[in-house]
Amino acid sequence: MIKISNTPLTINGMTLKNRFVMAPMGVNYAAPNGEVTEQLISYYEERAQGGVALVIVETAHIEVAGKNLCGGLGVYSDSHISGLKSLVERVHAQGANIALQLLHRGRNASDQITGLPVKLVSHVPGLCPPHGRVMTEEEIGQLVVKYGEAAQRAQQAGFDAVEIHGAHGYLINQFLSPLTNKRTDRYGASLENRMRFALEVIESVRAKVGKAYPVLFRIGTREGYPGGMTLEDVLPVIRRLADHVDALHVSAGITESSLVIPSAEYPKAWNSEDTRRIRQTVEGKIPVIAVGRYADPSLAERIIREGTADLVALGRPLLADSHYVDKFFHGRAEEIIRCIACNEGCIGRTGVGLEVRCALNPLTSREYLRPFRPASPIRKKVWVAGGGPAGMEAALRAAELGHEVTLMESSSVLGGLLNLACKPPHKEDIVGITRSYTARLSKAGVHVLLNTPVSASEVLREKPDLLFVATGSRPVRPKFCADMQLALTADAVLSERVMPASEALVLGGGMIGCETAEFLASCGTKTTILEMRNELAADLLPMQRRKLLGRLNELGVKALTGSEILSVDPDGSALIKTRFGNQKRLPPFEMLVIAVGYRPNLDLCAGLNRNDISFVDIGDCRKVGKIMDAVHGAFHAVCEHLGNAWWSA
């Protein structure tokens, strides 16, 4: 069957070779003055090479005052045109079309970055910075002009289209929404007045680029915040926009909600029904682009085939795998590195002013450092002990550099702790990490041996040229419960080696403890978390932490923070001490779950060290961390010992 996602579509004269679009994402790779850099160009060039039909380049600011990232792209000066032209030429050379997204962040701009006052539609306490300044009608008119001038620069640079960003709580959205628009002049109060700025911006852009030039508009289906716009509020706006733009790019959310970059608790294609409503509303006048967790390409294919949308935009999935589209079209979908919506490398970094990376793909952000190749043509015999994420990454990259690689795993399956990390609710996608590695290891020619522990004597006998040790970690088990039958590790619970009890006390309220508590509570166990710190899940990103704590609350999980356990009686009754120094005895629990962390498994390392055998320790056996730490640490180690050390910078 021909994939409908691999058929062309035309938007106002711009013919796209397939139905996959790269969604615009601020990556913080541009120069401080807004100009493109080689890092930025190479990043987009790689995604174009990977098969998408249209690359929508990230949020290009129409004026300095609209920025919030030091490395945010600019289109507010004629000096930007030359660099943007180079970007266009490099993307075109890979066979993709390219559009530039035009943006002003309004209340979400950063005066610390720009050195300029934050421009507001209205001052709304709690949503706007107290030092922001409400714009006059004259200042609004000046911004309308700047949108048109920015579009003209994009056209002069050779972009095939522009996209006006009217979503995500940025300036145009701030005018549209009654949540942030409290004006009483011609730009506020009624829906007609609140739409005025958006329509004037479109008119200004059209006046500069002409009717034959494709103009896209990004719109949110809902804001996901009390008092914000709902789908029913948005539909009248959609009807007006359909007469003035050439395509609608359908997203959702504002900065204060979790919808803009949804994490793993949101289902795949979670915004598809709202997108369907919007496509029905425009009645085929213009194409509609869907976005929102399309890590599975077969789901994107179905959405298009069923008529929910005309195209699908990929954001984070292209950070995880730049060749997602090409692999799907050529029957290699099992090799796709599928985004798990962890947000660790992307929004988790830009949220603190760092450049975007990807937890699962160390090559993202480093495209400009090509080629990734060995410093020496000598083919080495490389062993990797341990098949968790660090071991699989090291084996894969060593093989890609042309070496003879054997990966040995002591258990019957690859994945290490990934096999447990996928067990809590909303973590099922983690299974895909091992599946992708398995396919890519096979393609790279890695010899994988399961049920094969490595010993120092074997290393002495076989003499590999290089040994990576990735034997992972073991759960910490405090001495006071070392021999208690009712005390189990989180590993034992998540691996389902034991049946959940009617009541459980989870000792440790970090990410692992909270996720284990959610797992137990979802199985019907009455669960209490005991945590020494004053807050739960302090090691999670803020938005994900709020969502997880909300789910724990809904499940009735009780939290005892600022408390430490002193002892546990054989009947399961625990004596605890609060941060105020008071001691309390808790009623008996049937199960005590230990989730106080992991420590490196150093058994093999110790044996190698005793025999003066050189090795490189990676992953949790070097330092316990998250998936991103394991993957990136292994990649760096391979670059340092087998490739070019500068590649891991």
XYZ file of C-alpha atoms in Angstrom:
649
model
C 0.000 0.000 0.000
C 1.307 3.436 -0.951
C 1.857 5.626 2.085
C -0.380 8.672 1.756
C 2.145 10.542 3.879
C 4.556 10.091 0.970
C 2.327 11.882 -1.557
C 2.765 15.527 -2.576
C 0.619 18.476 -1.526
C 0.590 22.074 -2.730
C 0.159 25.151 -0.535
C -0.462 28.299 -2.629
C 1.990 27.255 -5.317
C 4.535 25.637 -2.978
C 4.602 21.901 -3.723
C 5.705 19.653 -0.873
C 7.093 16.230 -1.793
C 5.426 14.500 1.167
C 3.219 15.264 4.165
C 5.867 15.568 6.889
C 6.836 18.978 8.216
C 9.559 19.908 10.659
C 7.899 21.884 13.435
C 9.589 25.113 14.539
C 11.472 24.784 17.830
C 13.673 27.385 19.483
C 17.062 25.696 19.851
C 19.270 28.571 21.055
C 21.924 27.991 18.368
C 21.881 31.466 16.798
C 24.382 34.209 17.558
C 23.537 36.750 20.286
C 22.743 39.326 17.582
C 20.174 36.978 16.047
C 22.290 35.920 13.068
C 22.496 32.324 11.905
C 25.522 30.221 12.800
C 27.055 27.160 11.200
C 25.662 25.136 14.088
C 22.140 26.331 13.263
C 22.491 25.773 9.517
C 23.926 22.267 9.921
C 21.143 21.330 12.334
C 18.420 22.239 9.818
C 20.384 20.834 6.887
C 20.526 17.452 8.620
C 16.736 17.380 9.148
C 16.165 18.340 5.512
C 18.460 15.517 4.441
C 16.407 13.217 6.656
C 13.382 13.472 4.383
C 10.929 16.111 5.622
C 9.152 18.044 2.888
C 9.050 21.383 4.686
C 11.392 22.747 7.323
C 9.734 25.479 9.388
C 12.606 27.363 10.948
C 12.177 28.340 14.557
C 10.746 31.486 16.052
C 12.564 34.301 14.263
C 11.999 37.473 16.247
C 10.641 40.529 14.473
C 12.356 42.870 16.957
C 14.940 42.584 19.718
C 12.352 43.333 22.427
C 10.490 40.145 21.473
C 13.275 37.678 22.399
C 13.722 35.438 25.412
C 16.782 33.375 24.431
C 20.279 34.731 24.008
C 20.694 32.425 21.001
C 17.294 33.227 19.540
C 17.106 33.730 15.778
C 16.358 37.198 14.424
C 14.782 38.665 11.302
C 14.524 42.229 12.589
C 17.425 43.639 10.584
C 18.535 43.597 6.954
C 21.882 42.357 8.286
C 20.194 38.992 8.950
C 19.308 38.388 5.297
C 22.702 37.129 4.134
C 22.948 34.432 6.811
C 19.334 33.395 6.345
C 20.001 33.057 2.629
C 22.832 30.598 3.361
C 20.459 28.592 5.524
C 17.868 28.492 2.741
C 20.406 27.380 0.144
C 21.714 24.527 2.303
C 18.195 23.244 3.054
C 17.127 23.539 -0.589
C 20.199 21.526 -1.602
C 18.771 18.615 0.418
C 15.481 18.692 -1.493
C 13.258 20.303 1.138
C 11.204 23.470 1.157
C 11.785 25.952 3.936
C 9.634 28.481 5.791
C 10.499 31.019 8.469
C 8.319 31.465 11.532
C 7.759 35.076 12.596
C 7.389 35.775 16.296
C 7.163 38.346 19.049
C 6.939 36.877 22.543
C 5.215 39.846 24.154
C 4.830 39.203 27.888
C 7.106 36.161 27.582
C 10.083 38.173 26.341
C 13.078 38.596 28.647
C 14.286 42.075 29.514
C 17.411 40.433 30.958
C 18.225 39.148 27.463
C 17.110 42.189 25.480
C 17.820 45.024 27.889
C 14.485 46.501 26.806
C 11.081 46.852 28.508
C 8.709 43.912 28.108
C 5.793 44.899 25.865
C 2.352 43.946 27.153
C -1.104 43.759 25.628
C -2.512 44.246 29.113
C -1.079 43.944 32.582
C -2.472 40.772 34.148
C -1.124 40.066 37.641
C 0.449 36.630 37.866
C 0.773 36.284 34.101
C 2.784 39.386 33.232
C 6.056 40.693 34.638
C 5.372 43.570 37.044
C 7.879 45.768 35.247
C 6.272 45.248 31.812
C 4.741 48.169 29.926
C 1.309 48.128 28.248
C 1.561 49.199 24.601
C -0.217 52.170 23.130
C -2.164 51.854 19.877
C 0.691 53.640 18.119
C 3.200 51.056 19.392
C 0.886 48.257 18.284
C 0.809 49.766 14.800
C 4.593 49.847 14.731
C 4.718 46.124 15.491
C 2.246 45.411 12.692
C 4.655 47.110 10.307
C 7.606 45.144 11.696
C 5.855 41.834 10.995
C 5.499 42.835 7.345
C 9.117 43.946 7.103
C 10.289 40.680 8.669
C 8.270 38.678 6.128
C 9.800 40.690 3.328
C 13.305 39.890 4.598
C 12.405 36.203 4.683
C 11.207 36.396 1.093
C 14.386 38.209 0.058
C 16.465 35.488 1.726
C 14.712 32.894 -0.452
C 12.331 31.246 2.031
C 9.475 29.452 0.290
C 6.949 30.633 2.890
C 6.520 32.325 6.233
C 4.563 31.169 9.248
C 3.005 33.695 11.611
C 3.121 32.408 15.189
C -0.273 33.037 16.753
C -0.196 30.384 19.471
C 1.501 29.363 22.737
C 0.685 32.513 24.683
C 2.972 34.739 22.611
C 2.055 38.221 21.424
C -0.636 37.467 18.832
C -2.174 34.879 21.156
C -2.074 37.478 23.930
C -4.267 39.742 21.810
C -6.651 36.917 20.880
C -7.197 35.602 24.405
C -9.521 37.216 26.987
C -7.132 35.781 29.579
C -4.384 38.232 28.607
C -6.307 40.917 26.706
C -8.108 43.278 29.082
C -7.958 46.270 26.762
C -10.971 48.521 26.232
C -9.787 50.200 23.016
C -10.116 48.958 19.428
C -7.814 45.993 20.192
C -9.795 44.603 23.130
C -13.136 43.566 24.664
C -15.036 41.963 21.766
C -13.765 38.974 19.774
C -13.722 41.156 16.666
C -11.424 43.618 18.392
C -9.220 40.899 19.870
C -8.727 39.457 16.369
C -7.792 42.849 14.962
C -4.062 42.590 15.652
C -3.757 39.138 14.051
C -5.639 40.255 10.954
C -3.591 43.449 10.679
C -0.385 41.417 10.941
C -1.550 39.111 8.137
C -2.515 42.112 6.021
C 0.882 43.720 6.642
C 2.665 40.519 5.659
C 0.555 40.126 2.517
C 1.284 43.698 1.495
C 5.005 42.954 1.559
C 5.163 39.425 0.086
C 2.155 39.369 -2.250
C -0.860 37.099 -2.598
C 1.074 34.353 -4.434
C 3.479 33.819 -1.537
C 2.491 31.102 0.993
C 1.591 32.452 4.429
C 0.975 29.901 7.196
C -0.522 30.628 10.607
C 0.097 28.699 13.822
C -2.944 28.619 16.075
C -3.710 26.927 19.396
C -6.846 24.845 19.819
C -7.003 25.655 23.525
C -4.858 27.396 26.108
C -5.243 24.819 28.871
C -5.371 27.416 31.624
C -8.313 28.685 33.712
C -9.968 31.568 31.908
C -8.107 30.836 28.683
C -9.491 30.095 25.239
C -11.169 26.753 24.570
C -11.722 25.055 21.237
C -15.180 26.604 20.965
C -13.630 30.034 21.470
C -11.021 29.347 18.803
C -13.334 28.086 16.027
C -14.730 31.561 15.118
C -11.140 32.779 14.836
C -10.333 29.837 12.563
C -13.210 30.742 10.231
C -11.838 34.253 9.787
C -8.240 33.142 9.371
C -9.139 30.589 6.688
C -9.969 33.456 4.321
C -6.602 35.167 4.815
C -3.868 32.508 5.176
C -2.772 29.495 3.136
C -2.435 26.829 5.864
C -3.137 26.388 9.552
C -0.618 24.778 11.877
C -2.630 23.467 14.832
C -0.990 23.372 18.249
C -2.194 24.106 21.792
C -1.286 25.566 25.148
C 0.420 28.595 26.640
C 3.540 28.932 28.758
C 1.663 28.296 31.994
C 0.036 25.075 30.784
C 1.689 21.767 29.908
C 0.230 21.536 26.401
C 2.873 23.375 24.367
C 5.477 20.631 24.767
C 3.481 17.775 26.312
C 5.352 15.214 28.350
C 4.850 11.465 28.421
C 1.564 11.417 30.338
C -0.189 12.813 27.265
C -1.310 10.173 24.763
C 0.062 9.983 21.243
C -1.563 12.420 18.810
C -3.389 13.840 21.826
C -4.540 16.968 19.939
C -5.905 15.089 16.934
C -9.620 15.436 17.711
C -9.334 19.215 18.045
C -7.357 19.220 14.805
C -10.140 17.242 13.121
C -12.665 19.860 14.254
C -10.543 22.624 12.814
C -10.121 20.813 9.497
C -13.904 20.362 9.333
C -14.362 24.049 10.119
C -12.149 25.263 7.259
C -14.066 22.951 4.891
C -11.075 22.168 2.705
C -10.262 25.802 1.938
C -6.694 25.424 3.196
C -4.484 22.553 4.426
C -4.261 21.816 8.142
C -1.048 20.700 9.861
C -1.290 18.505 12.973
C 1.306 18.400 15.740
C 1.541 16.747 19.146
C 3.407 13.509 19.951
C 3.791 11.719 16.618
C 6.831 9.654 17.618
C 5.248 6.688 15.800
C 5.225 7.325 12.029
C 2.435 4.823 11.450
C 0.218 7.021 13.620
C 1.059 10.034 11.487
C 0.193 8.009 8.386
C -3.179 7.058 9.877
C -4.018 10.634 10.898
C -3.497 11.811 7.329
C -5.256 8.818 5.754
C -8.313 9.300 7.978
C -8.584 12.977 7.081
C -7.797 14.381 10.512
C -5.085 16.571 8.997
C -3.367 17.146 5.671
C 0.170 17.159 7.073
C 1.908 16.192 10.299
C 4.571 18.322 11.955
C 7.400 16.655 13.867
C 9.194 18.553 16.600
C 10.970 16.505 19.251
C 10.838 13.321 17.111
C 13.308 15.016 14.745
C 15.590 15.901 17.640
C 15.640 12.212 18.531
C 16.114 11.065 14.937
C 16.827 13.467 12.094
C 16.155 10.670 9.561
C 12.779 9.644 10.990
C 10.986 10.299 7.692
C 13.566 8.656 5.456
C 13.654 5.535 7.639
C 9.858 5.284 7.636
C 9.560 5.604 3.869
C 12.321 3.034 3.262
C 10.984 0.294 5.536
C 13.388 0.913 8.411
C 10.918 2.164 11.022
C 12.337 -0.193 13.656
C 15.599 1.794 13.535
C 13.931 5.113 14.381
C 15.060 6.598 17.681
C 11.618 7.359 19.067
C 11.125 10.381 21.275
C 9.951 9.422 24.763
C 8.749 12.962 25.633
C 11.095 13.155 28.621
C 11.886 16.828 27.807
C 15.284 16.481 29.503
C 17.447 17.552 26.565
C 15.095 20.001 24.865
C 12.755 22.204 26.895
C 14.537 21.195 30.087
C 17.643 22.948 28.724
C 16.169 25.953 26.921
C 14.140 26.615 30.062
C 17.397 27.513 31.801
C 18.964 29.259 28.802
C 20.978 26.354 27.372
C 21.028 25.046 23.813
C 18.762 22.182 22.783
C 20.076 18.656 22.789
C 18.323 15.276 22.940
C 18.520 12.719 25.724
C 18.557 9.844 23.224
C 20.616 11.338 20.394
C 24.028 12.829 21.257
C 24.494 13.936 17.633
C 21.763 16.560 17.955
C 23.376 20.021 18.218
C 26.724 18.612 17.023
C 25.889 18.313 13.321
C 28.317 21.130 12.496
C 31.219 19.053 13.857
C 30.956 16.508 11.046
C 32.431 14.154 10.102
C 32.072 11.725 13.021
C 34.936 9.371 12.207
C 37.912 7.700 13.909
C 41.133 9.602 14.385
C 42.951 6.469 13.162
C 41.978 3.990 10.414
C 43.124 1.066 12.595
C 40.288 -1.387 13.245
C 40.242 -2.308 16.923
C 38.734 -5.164 18.870
C 36.287 -3.516 21.264
C 34.363 -5.182 24.070
C 31.446 -3.675 25.921
C 30.381 -5.288 29.198
C 26.775 -4.458 29.986
C 23.774 -3.916 27.733
C 21.993 -0.989 29.366
C 21.656 2.388 27.620
C 25.323 3.303 28.142
C 26.579 -0.065 26.918
C 24.317 -0.093 23.870
C 25.316 3.467 22.956
C 29.016 2.740 23.303
C 28.765 -0.447 21.233
C 26.784 1.294 18.503
C 29.097 4.278 18.171
C 32.247 2.154 18.275
C 30.860 -0.003 15.462
C 29.870 3.060 13.445
C 33.482 4.166 13.687
C 34.500 0.944 11.960
C 35.661 -1.191 14.874
C 34.958 -4.846 15.637
C 32.554 -4.690 18.570
C 31.201 -7.356 20.911
C 28.506 -6.406 23.419
C 28.112 -8.833 26.326
C 25.118 -8.719 28.655
C 24.891 -10.927 31.748
C 21.077 -11.193 31.652
C 18.805 -12.621 28.985
C 17.767 -9.232 27.558
C 19.283 -5.902 26.613
C 18.133 -2.684 28.254
C 19.349 -2.814 31.839
C 17.233 -0.579 34.075
C 15.219 0.544 31.050
C 13.297 -2.690 31.545
C 12.074 -1.350 34.891
C 11.878 2.349 34.006
C 9.113 1.515 31.504
C 6.839 -0.010 34.162
C 5.334 3.040 35.943
C 2.271 4.646 34.350
C 3.011 6.850 31.315
C 6.550 5.465 30.933
C 5.699 2.736 28.417
C 7.534 4.492 25.576
C 10.875 3.735 27.230
C 10.543 0.203 25.827
C 11.203 1.712 22.402
C 14.718 2.774 23.378
C 15.920 -0.823 23.561
C 14.020 -1.774 20.401
C 15.706 0.971 18.421
C 19.151 0.136 19.785
C 18.620 -3.550 18.999
C 17.837 -2.775 15.347
C 20.705 -0.303 14.996
C 23.213 -2.584 16.714
C 22.313 -5.333 14.272
C 22.677 -3.021 11.281
C 26.039 -1.762 12.560
C 27.349 -5.327 12.853
C 27.713 -5.468 16.629
C 28.050 -9.020 17.939
C 25.574 -9.209 20.854
C 25.980 -11.990 23.430
C 23.234 -12.398 26.050
C 23.566 -14.408 29.275
C 27.280 -13.674 29.040
C 28.900 -12.022 32.062
C 32.431 -10.697 31.593
C 35.253 -11.640 33.975
C 38.743 -10.273 34.477
C 40.235 -13.654 33.596
C 38.376 -13.699 30.293
C 39.625 -10.219 29.450
C 43.196 -11.296 30.261
C 42.815 -14.314 27.996
C 41.142 -12.632 24.993
C 42.942 -9.269 25.228
C 40.489 -6.832 23.582
C 42.093 -3.572 22.465
C 39.551 -1.584 24.439
C 37.015 -2.535 27.085
C 34.037 -0.384 28.053
C 32.462 -1.397 31.353
C 28.775 -0.539 31.624
C 27.624 -2.856 34.388
C 25.123 -0.372 35.754
C 24.021 0.072 39.338
C 22.260 -1.658 42.207
C 19.555 -0.340 44.494
C 20.703 0.978 47.852
C 19.342 -1.075 50.749
C 19.782 0.548 54.194
C 21.269 -1.638 56.937
C 18.268 -1.322 59.235
C 16.104 -3.295 56.779
C 18.735 -5.572 55.278
C 17.126 -8.756 56.619
C 13.476 -7.707 56.720
C 11.176 -9.865 54.630
C 8.603 -7.096 54.206
C 11.275 -4.693 52.886
C 11.603 -4.794 49.102
C 13.428 -2.617 46.610
C 11.588 -0.559 44.026
C 13.211 -2.837 41.428
C 11.462 -5.871 42.883
C 8.113 -4.090 42.843
C 8.430 -2.691 39.315
C 9.684 -6.006 37.929
C 6.503 -7.539 39.376
C 8.472 -10.236 41.159
C 6.142 -9.581 44.113
C 2.424 -8.938 44.304
C 1.377 -5.457 45.505
C 0.179 -5.432 49.121
C -2.905 -3.711 50.495
C -0.771 -1.038 52.209
C 2.772 0.057 51.407
C 5.260 2.595 52.710
C 7.660 3.872 50.045
C 10.926 5.005 51.566
C 12.253 7.760 49.289
C 10.355 10.474 47.467
C 12.558 11.222 44.497
C 11.523 10.398 40.936
C 11.929 6.648 41.435
C 10.043 6.603 44.713
C 7.180 8.726 43.380
C 6.856 6.691 40.186
C 6.916 3.460 42.187
C 4.241 4.875 44.486
C 2.120 5.743 41.443
C 2.618 2.214 40.128
C 1.485 0.711 43.448
C -1.452 3.075 43.878
C -2.645 2.360 40.343
C -2.675 -1.336 41.335
C -4.960 -0.537 44.269
C -2.367 -0.357 47.040
C -2.904 2.246 49.735
C 0.449 4.015 49.510
C 2.428 6.426 51.673
C 5.719 8.100 50.670
C 8.325 9.006 53.278
C 10.901 11.583 52.142
C 13.683 13.318 54.089
C 13.585 16.433 51.908
C 10.770 18.930 52.219
C 9.391 18.220 48.749
C 8.714 15.234 46.543
C 10.201 14.551 43.100
C 12.721 17.369 43.381
C 14.794 15.709 40.633
C 12.084 16.148 37.971
C 11.511 19.051 35.586
C 9.005 21.522 37.092
C 6.106 20.841 34.715
C 6.507 17.068 34.919
C 6.813 17.292 38.676
C 3.516 19.164 38.943
C 1.766 16.615 36.750
C 3.160 13.653 38.694
C 2.245 15.160 42.072
C -1.245 15.853 40.753
C -1.661 12.223 39.751
C -0.381 11.020 43.128
C -2.925 13.266 44.809
C -5.727 11.888 42.626
C -4.679 8.349 43.550
C -4.806 9.202 47.245
C -1.075 8.734 47.854
C -0.090 10.213 51.219
C 3.209 12.084 51.538
C 5.294 12.485 54.708
C 8.024 14.977 53.765
C 10.766 16.318 55.993
C 10.790 12.967 57.765
C 13.280 10.156 58.222
C 12.776 6.577 59.262
C 14.432 5.451 62.471
C 13.364 1.826 62.715
C 10.792 -0.699 61.541
C 9.318 -3.381 63.782
C 8.761 -6.914 62.447
C 5.027 -6.161 62.150
C 5.732 -3.297 59.716
C 5.225 -0.456 62.171
C 7.716 2.339 61.458
C 9.207 4.862 63.862
C 9.942 8.161 62.116
C 11.387 11.550 63.062
C 10.059 14.779 61.594
C 12.216 17.765 60.678
C 10.987 19.404 63.889
C 12.610 16.674 65.959
C 9.427 14.884 66.975
C 9.190 11.104 66.819
C 6.055 9.360 65.597
C 5.086 5.738 65.125
C 3.179 4.846 61.987
C 0.637 2.018 61.916
C 1.855 -1.292 60.424
C 2.428 -1.609 56.662
C 2.392 -4.887 54.765
C 5.205 -3.755 52.492
C 8.163 -1.410 52.871
C 9.489 -0.322 49.476
C 13.068 0.938 49.418
C 13.566 3.689 46.812
C 16.465 5.689 48.205
C 18.607 5.499 45.081
C 21.259 3.379 43.403
C 24.973 2.877 43.791
C 27.431 1.822 41.050
C 27.938 -1.893 40.469
C 31.742 -2.045 40.709
C 32.269 -5.810 40.827
C 33.835 -6.101 37.371
C 35.717 -2.824 37.686
C 37.256 -3.980 40.961
C 38.347 -7.290 39.432
C 39.892 -5.571 36.432
C 41.649 -3.066 38.649
C 43.137 -5.844 40.814
C 44.614 -7.405 37.691
C 45.927 -4.095 36.322
C 43.664 -4.356 33.278
C 42.818 -1.032 31.663
C 39.166 -0.248 30.966
C 36.762 2.662 30.515
C 33.839 2.791 32.926
C 30.652 4.404 31.619
C 27.034 4.824 32.620
C 25.768 4.113 36.119
C 28.826 2.091 37.099
C 30.791 5.318 36.726
C 28.188 7.712 38.147
C 24.506 7.012 38.711
C 22.319 9.288 36.618
C 19.429 9.528 34.192
C 19.070 8.065 30.688
C 20.528 11.204 29.134
C 23.593 10.975 31.377
C 24.176 7.357 30.364
C 23.752 7.911 26.625
C 25.744 11.113 26.382
C 28.456 9.895 28.739
C 28.961 6.763 26.637
C 29.070 8.799 23.437
C 31.714 11.109 24.920
C 33.785 8.133 26.034
C 33.747 6.607 22.550
C 34.749 9.929 20.995
C 37.591 10.308 23.466
C 39.010 6.797 23.135
C 38.156 5.828 19.555
C 37.262 8.929 17.569
C 37.896 12.625 17.748
C 37.800 13.952 21.300
C 36.642 17.386 20.102
C 33.463 15.775 18.751
C 32.189 15.239 22.290
C 32.480 18.902 23.254
